[in-house]
Short mmCIF file of C-alpha atoms in Angstrom, two decimals:
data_model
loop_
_atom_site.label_atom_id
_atom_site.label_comp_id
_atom_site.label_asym_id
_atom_site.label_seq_id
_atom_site.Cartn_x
_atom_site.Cartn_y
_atom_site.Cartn_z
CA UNK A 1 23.10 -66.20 -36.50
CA UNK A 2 22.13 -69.18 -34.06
CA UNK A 3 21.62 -71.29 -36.61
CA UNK A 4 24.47 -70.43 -38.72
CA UNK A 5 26.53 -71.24 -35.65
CA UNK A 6 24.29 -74.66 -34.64
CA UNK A 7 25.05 -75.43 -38.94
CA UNK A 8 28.80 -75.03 -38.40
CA UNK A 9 28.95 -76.57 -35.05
CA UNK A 10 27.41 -79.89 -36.85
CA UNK A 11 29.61 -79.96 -39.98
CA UNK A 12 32.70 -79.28 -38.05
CA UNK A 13 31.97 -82.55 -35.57
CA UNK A 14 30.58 -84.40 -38.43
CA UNK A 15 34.29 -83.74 -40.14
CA UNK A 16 35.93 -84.65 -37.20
CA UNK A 17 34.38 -87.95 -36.92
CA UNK A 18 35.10 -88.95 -40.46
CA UNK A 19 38.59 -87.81 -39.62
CA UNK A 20 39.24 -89.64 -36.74
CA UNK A 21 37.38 -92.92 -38.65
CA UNK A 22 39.76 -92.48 -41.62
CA UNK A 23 42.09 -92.59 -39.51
CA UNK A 24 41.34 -95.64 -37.28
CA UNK A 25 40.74 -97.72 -40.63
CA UNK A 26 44.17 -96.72 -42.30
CA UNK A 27 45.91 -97.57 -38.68
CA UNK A 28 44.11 -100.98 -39.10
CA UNK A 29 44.23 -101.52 -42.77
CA UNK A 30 47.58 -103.98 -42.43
CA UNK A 31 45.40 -106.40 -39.95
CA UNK A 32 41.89 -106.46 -41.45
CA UNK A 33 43.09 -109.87 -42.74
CA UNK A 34 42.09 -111.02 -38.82
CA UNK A 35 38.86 -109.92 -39.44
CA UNK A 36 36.24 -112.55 -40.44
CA UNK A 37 35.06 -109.96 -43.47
CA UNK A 38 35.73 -106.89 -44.99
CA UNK A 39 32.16 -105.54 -43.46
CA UNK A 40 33.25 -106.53 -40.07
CA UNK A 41 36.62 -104.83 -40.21
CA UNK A 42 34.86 -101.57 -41.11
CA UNK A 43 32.30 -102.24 -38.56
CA UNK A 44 34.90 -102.38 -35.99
CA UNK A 45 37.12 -99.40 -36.67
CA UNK A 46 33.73 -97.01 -37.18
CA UNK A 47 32.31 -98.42 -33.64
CA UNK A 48 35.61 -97.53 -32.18
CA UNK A 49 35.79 -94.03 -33.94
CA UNK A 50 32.18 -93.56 -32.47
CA UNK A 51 33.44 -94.19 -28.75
CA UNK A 52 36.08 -91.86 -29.32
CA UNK A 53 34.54 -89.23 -30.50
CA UNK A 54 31.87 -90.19 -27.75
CA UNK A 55 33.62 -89.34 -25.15
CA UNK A 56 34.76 -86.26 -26.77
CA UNK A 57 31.25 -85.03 -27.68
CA UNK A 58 30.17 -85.89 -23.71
CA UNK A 59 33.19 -83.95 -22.41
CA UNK A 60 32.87 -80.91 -24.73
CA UNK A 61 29.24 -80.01 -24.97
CA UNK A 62 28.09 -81.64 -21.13
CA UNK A 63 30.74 -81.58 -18.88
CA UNK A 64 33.14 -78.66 -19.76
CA UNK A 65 29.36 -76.14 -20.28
CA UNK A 66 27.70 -77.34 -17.29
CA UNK A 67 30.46 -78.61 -14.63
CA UNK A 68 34.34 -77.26 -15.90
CA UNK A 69 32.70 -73.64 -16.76
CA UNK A 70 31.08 -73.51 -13.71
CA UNK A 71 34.33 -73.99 -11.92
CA UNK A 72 33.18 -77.25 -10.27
CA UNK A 73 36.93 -78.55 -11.31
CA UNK A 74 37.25 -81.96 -8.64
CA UNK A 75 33.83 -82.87 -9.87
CA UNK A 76 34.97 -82.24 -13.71
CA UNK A 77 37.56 -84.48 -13.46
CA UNK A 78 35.82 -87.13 -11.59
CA UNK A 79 32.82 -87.42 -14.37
CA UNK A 80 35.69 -87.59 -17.04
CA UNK A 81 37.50 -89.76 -15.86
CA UNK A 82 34.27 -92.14 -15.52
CA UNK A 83 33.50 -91.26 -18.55
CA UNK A 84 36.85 -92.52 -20.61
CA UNK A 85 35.96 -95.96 -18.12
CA UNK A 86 32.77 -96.14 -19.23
CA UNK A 87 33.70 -95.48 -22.78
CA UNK A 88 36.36 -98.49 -22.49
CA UNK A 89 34.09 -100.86 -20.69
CA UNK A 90 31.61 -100.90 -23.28
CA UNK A 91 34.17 -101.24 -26.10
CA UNK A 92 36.57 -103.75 -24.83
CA UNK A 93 34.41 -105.67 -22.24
CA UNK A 94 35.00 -108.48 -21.02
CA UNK A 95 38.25 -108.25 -21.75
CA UNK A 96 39.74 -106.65 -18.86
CA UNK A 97 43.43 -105.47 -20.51
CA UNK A 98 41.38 -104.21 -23.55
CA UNK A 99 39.34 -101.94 -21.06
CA UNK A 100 43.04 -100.94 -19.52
CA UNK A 101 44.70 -100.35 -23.43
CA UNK A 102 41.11 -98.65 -24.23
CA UNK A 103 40.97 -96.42 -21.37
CA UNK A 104 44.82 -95.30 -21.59
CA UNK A 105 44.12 -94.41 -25.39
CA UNK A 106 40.96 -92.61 -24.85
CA UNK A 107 42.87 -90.62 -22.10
CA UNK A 108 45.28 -89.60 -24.85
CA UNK A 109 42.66 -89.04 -27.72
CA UNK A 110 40.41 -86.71 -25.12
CA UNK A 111 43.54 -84.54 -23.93
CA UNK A 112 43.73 -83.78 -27.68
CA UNK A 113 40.42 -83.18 -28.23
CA UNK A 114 40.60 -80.87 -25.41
CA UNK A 115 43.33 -79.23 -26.67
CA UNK A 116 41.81 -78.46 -29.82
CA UNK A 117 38.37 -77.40 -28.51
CA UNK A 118 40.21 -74.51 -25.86
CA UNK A 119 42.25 -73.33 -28.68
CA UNK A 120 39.12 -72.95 -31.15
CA UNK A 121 36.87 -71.27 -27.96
CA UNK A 122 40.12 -68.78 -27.21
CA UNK A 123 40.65 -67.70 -31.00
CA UNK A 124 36.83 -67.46 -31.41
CA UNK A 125 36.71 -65.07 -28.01
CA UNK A 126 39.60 -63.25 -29.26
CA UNK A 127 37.84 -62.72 -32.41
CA UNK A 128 34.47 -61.95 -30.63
CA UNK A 129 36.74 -59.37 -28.40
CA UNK A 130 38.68 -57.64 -31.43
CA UNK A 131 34.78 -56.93 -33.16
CA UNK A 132 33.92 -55.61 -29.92
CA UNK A 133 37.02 -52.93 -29.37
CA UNK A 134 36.54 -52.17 -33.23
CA UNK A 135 33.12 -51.39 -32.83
CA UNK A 136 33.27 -49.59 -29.84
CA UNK A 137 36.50 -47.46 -30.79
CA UNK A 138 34.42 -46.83 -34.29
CA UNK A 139 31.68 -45.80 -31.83
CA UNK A 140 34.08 -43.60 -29.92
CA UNK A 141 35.22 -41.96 -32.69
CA UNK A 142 32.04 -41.56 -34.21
CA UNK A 143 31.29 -39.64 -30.70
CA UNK A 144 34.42 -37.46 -30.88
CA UNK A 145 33.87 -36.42 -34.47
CA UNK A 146 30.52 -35.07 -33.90
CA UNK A 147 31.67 -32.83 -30.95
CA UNK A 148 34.09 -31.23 -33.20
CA UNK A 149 30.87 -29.78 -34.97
CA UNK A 150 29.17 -27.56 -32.27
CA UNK A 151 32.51 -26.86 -30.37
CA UNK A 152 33.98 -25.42 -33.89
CA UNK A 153 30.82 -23.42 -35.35
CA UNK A 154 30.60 -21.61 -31.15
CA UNK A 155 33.87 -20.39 -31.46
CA UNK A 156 33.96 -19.37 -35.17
CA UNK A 157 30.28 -17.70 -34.26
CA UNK A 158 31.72 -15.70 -31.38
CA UNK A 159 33.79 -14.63 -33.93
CA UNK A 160 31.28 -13.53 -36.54
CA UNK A 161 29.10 -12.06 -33.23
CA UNK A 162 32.03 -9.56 -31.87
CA UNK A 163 32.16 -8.36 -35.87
CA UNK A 164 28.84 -7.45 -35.82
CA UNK A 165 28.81 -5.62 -32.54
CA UNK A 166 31.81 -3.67 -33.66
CA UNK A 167 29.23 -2.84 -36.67
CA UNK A 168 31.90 -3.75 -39.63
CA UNK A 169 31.30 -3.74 -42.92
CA UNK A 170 33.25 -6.86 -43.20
CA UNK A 171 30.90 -8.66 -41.53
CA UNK A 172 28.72 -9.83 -44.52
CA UNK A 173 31.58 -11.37 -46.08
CA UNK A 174 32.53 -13.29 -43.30
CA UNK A 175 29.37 -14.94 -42.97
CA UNK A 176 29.48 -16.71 -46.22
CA UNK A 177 33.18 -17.19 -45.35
CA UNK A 178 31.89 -19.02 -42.32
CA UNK A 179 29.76 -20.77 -44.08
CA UNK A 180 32.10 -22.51 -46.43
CA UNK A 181 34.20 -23.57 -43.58
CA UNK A 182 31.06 -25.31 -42.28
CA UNK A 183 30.23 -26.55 -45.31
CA UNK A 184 33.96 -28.11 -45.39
CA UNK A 185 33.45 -29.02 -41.90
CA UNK A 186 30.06 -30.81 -42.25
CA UNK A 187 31.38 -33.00 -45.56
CA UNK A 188 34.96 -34.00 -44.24
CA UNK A 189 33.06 -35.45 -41.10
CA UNK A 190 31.51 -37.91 -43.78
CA UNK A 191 34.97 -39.22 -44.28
CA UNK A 192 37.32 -41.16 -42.16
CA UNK A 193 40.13 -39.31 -44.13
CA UNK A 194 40.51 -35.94 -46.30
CA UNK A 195 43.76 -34.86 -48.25
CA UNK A 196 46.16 -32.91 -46.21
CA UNK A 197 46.13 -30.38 -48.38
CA UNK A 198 42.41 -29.56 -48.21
CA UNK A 199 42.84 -29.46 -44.08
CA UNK A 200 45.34 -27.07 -44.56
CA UNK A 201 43.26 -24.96 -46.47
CA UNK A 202 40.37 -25.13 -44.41
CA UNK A 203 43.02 -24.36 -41.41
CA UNK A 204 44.34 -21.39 -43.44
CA UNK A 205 40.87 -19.92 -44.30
CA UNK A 206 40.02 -20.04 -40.82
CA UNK A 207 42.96 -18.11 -39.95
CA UNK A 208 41.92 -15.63 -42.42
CA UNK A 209 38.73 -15.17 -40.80
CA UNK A 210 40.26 -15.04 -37.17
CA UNK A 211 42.83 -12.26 -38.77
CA UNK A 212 40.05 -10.02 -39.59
CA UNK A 213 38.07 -9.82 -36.64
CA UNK A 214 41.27 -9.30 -34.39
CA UNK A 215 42.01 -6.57 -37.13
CA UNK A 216 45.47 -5.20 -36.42
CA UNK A 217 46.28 -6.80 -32.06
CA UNK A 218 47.26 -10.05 -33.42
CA UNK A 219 50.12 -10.85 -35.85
CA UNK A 220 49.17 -14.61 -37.88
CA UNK A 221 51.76 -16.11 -39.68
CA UNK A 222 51.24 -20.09 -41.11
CA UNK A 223 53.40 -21.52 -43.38
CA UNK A 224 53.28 -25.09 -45.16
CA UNK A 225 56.97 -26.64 -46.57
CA UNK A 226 57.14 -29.84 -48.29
CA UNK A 227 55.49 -31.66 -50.92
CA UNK A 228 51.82 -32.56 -49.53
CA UNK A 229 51.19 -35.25 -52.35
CA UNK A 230 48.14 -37.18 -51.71
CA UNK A 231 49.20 -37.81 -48.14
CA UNK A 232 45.52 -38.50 -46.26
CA UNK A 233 44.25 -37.45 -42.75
CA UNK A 234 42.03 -37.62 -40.12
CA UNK A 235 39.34 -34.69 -40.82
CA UNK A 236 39.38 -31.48 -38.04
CA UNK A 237 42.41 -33.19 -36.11
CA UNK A 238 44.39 -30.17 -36.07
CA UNK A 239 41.79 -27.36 -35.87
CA UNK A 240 41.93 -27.80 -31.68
CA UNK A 241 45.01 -26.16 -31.51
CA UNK A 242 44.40 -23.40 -33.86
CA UNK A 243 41.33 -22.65 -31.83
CA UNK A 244 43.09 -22.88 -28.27
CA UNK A 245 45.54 -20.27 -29.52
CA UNK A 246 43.38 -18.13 -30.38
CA UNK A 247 41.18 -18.42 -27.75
CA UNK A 248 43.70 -18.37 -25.05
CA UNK A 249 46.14 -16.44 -26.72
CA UNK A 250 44.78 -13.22 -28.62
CA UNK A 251 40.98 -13.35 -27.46
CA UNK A 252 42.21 -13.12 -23.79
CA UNK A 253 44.12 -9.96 -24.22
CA UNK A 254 43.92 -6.66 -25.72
CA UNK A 255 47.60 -6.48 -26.34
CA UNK A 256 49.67 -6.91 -29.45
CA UNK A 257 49.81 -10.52 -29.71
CA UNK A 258 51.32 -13.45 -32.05
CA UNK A 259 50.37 -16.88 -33.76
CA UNK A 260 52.90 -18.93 -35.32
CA UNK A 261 51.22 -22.00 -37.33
CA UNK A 262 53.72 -24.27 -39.50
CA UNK A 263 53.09 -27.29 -41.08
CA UNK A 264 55.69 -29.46 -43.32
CA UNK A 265 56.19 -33.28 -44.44
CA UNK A 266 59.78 -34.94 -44.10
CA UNK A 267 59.09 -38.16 -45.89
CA UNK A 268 55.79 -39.64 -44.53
CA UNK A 269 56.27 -38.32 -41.45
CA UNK A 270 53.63 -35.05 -40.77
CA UNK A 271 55.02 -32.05 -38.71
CA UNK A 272 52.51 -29.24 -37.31
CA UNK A 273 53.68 -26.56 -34.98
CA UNK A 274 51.07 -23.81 -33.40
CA UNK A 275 52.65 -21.25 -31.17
CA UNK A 276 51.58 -18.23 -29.54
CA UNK A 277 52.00 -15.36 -27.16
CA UNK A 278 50.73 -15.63 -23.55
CA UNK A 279 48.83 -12.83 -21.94
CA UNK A 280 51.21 -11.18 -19.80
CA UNK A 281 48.78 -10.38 -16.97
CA UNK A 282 47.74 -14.51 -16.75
CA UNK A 283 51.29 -16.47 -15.81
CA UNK A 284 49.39 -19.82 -16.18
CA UNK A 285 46.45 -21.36 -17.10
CA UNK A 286 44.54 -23.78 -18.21
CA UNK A 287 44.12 -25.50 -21.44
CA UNK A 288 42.73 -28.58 -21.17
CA UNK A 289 39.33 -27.74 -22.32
CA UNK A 290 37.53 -30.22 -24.60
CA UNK A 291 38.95 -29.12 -27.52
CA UNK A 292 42.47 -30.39 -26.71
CA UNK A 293 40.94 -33.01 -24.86
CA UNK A 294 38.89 -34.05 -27.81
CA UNK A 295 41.87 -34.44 -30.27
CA UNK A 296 44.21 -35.93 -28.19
CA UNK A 297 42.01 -39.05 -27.29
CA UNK A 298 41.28 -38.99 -31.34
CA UNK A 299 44.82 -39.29 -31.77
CA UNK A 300 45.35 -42.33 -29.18
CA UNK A 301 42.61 -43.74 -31.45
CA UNK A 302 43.56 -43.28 -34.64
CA UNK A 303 47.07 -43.20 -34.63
CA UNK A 304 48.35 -44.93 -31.30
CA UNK A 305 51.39 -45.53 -32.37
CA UNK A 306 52.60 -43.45 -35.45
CA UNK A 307 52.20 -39.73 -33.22
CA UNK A 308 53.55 -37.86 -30.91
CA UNK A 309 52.94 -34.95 -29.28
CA UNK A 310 54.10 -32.66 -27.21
CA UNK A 311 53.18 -29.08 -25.73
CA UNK A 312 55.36 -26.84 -23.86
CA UNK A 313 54.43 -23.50 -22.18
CA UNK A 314 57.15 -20.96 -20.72
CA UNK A 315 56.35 -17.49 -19.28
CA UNK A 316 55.68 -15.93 -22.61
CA UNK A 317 54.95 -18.72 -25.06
CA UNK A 318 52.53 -21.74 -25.69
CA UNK A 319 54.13 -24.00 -27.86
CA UNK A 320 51.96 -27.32 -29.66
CA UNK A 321 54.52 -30.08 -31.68
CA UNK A 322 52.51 -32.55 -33.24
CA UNK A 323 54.08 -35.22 -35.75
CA UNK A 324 52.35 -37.91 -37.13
CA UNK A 325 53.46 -41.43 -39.68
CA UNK A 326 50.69 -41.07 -42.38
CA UNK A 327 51.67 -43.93 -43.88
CA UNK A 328 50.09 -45.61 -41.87
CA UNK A 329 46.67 -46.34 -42.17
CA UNK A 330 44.14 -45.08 -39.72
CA UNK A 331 42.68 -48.84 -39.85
CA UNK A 332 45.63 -50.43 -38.97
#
């Protein structure tokens, strides 16, 4: 990587030289005729390219690394400034208003060269910063993803453990209907994206599963409008607020109870709704576990600026609105 850098670092000053030496000899090309021959005329414009770029080369890789970056700024300007003089003394000497006209155009040539080497150093740090976020939000997300695995298979193994305590014959069943859920679970989390329709499912089979082990105290209904197409999205996003429902809504009472789960797609844009009774003994509490905590920092990654969301919670009800652009692109 070094020397990849040290490689372009060369070639890009060597460029500039023959640039700026182009340059000089096309600005001089109408008086070479002054010149005693053609060999001296080049001479002369490629010494005076070399003192140009010179003084750059001194300013950018001495005095802005060692003195400007450390912010010894009086002392920066000082050494430049005897640097351009020094750069037209030995060029124009001993002609004192060559030294002057010398000095005044390396000024200008150096400003530019300093212009272009800040705005190269900021795009390349801005680059260097953008791989950095990208790699730690992919990171991040990488993170996130992987806690949806144990937090999912506790809750959906309570499940399967209050079935077999209540001795049902159900309970078989359930396990291999487990199972594929985890199976789901475990190859979607391969994926940056799965088709909606599949995370339906998987949301819908769950609810099965939930349905049978609260037998007849909780009343599930989920319904899906709209054409799904091949819309794509993020894999276990919405599972949270199934589980929270459930978990704070039917587990945590032995009353009749109800889940309301709707999802629908008006154009691109992605509508889910999840809401459910409240336990009438409990008048508030909390559900900011990591669950909800989990997917909503997923969504600020993933979707900063194509979601919203909203949950509201009244004395009976716990209401989750979730909408979400899927066209566009998680990598955007």
């Amino acid at each position: 990587m070094f020397k990849k850098s040290l490689r372009h670092t060369i070639l890009l000053n060597i460029g500039a030289f023959l640039l700026v030496a182009m340059l000089e000899i096309l600005g001089g090309w109408l008086f070479r005729d002054k010149y005693d021959t053609t060999y001296s005329f080049y001479a002369w414009q490629l010494s005076y390219a070399a003192a140009i770029m010179g003084v750059i080369w001194v300013n950018h890789f001495i005095l802005i690394p060692f003195v400007y970056d450390k912010k010894g700024y009086v002392l920066y300007g000082m050494l430049l400034i005897a640097t351009i003089f020094l750069g037209a003394f030995l060029k124009a000497y001993p002609e004192w208003i060559g030294v002057y006209k010398m000095s005044s155009f390396l000024i200008y040539t150096t400003g530019t060269g300093m212009a272009a080497f800040f705005l190269r150093r900021n795009l390349i740090i801005q680059r260097e910063n953008a791989e950095k976020d990208k790699l730690q939000r992919e990171i991040e997300l990488n993170y996130l993803k992987e806690q949806v695995n144990p937090h999912f298979l506790f809750n959906s193994l309570n499940s399967i453990y209050s079935l077999s305590r209540q001795q049902s014959l159900e309970t078989p069943d359930l396990v291999m209907q487990l199972s594929e859920l985890m199976r789901y679970q475990l190859e979607s989390s391969k994926k940056d994206t799965v088709l909606l329709k599949e995370e339906l499912e998987f949301i819908e089979n769950y609810l099965l599963l939930e349905e049978k082990r609260l037998s007849k105290r909780c009343t599930i209904e989920f319904l899906i409008g709209g054409d799904l197409l091949d819309f794509r999205i993020a894999p276990m996003l919405l599972i949270p607020f199934v589980e929270n429902a459930i978990k704070h809504g039917a587990h945590s009472t032995n009353r009749q109870s109800t889940i309301d789960v709707s999802a629908s797609l008006e154009d691109t844009t992605f509508h889910f709704s999840v809401v459910n009774s409240k336990p009438l003994a409990i008048a508030k509490f909390n559900r900011e576990g990591l669950g909800l905590e989990n997917v909503k920092r997923r969504l600020s990654l993933l979707y900063p600026k194509s979601h919203s969301l909203h949950i509201e919670e009244t004395e009976k009800l716990y209401r989750v609105n979730l909408a979400i652009d899927l066209k566009v692109q998680i990598n955007d």
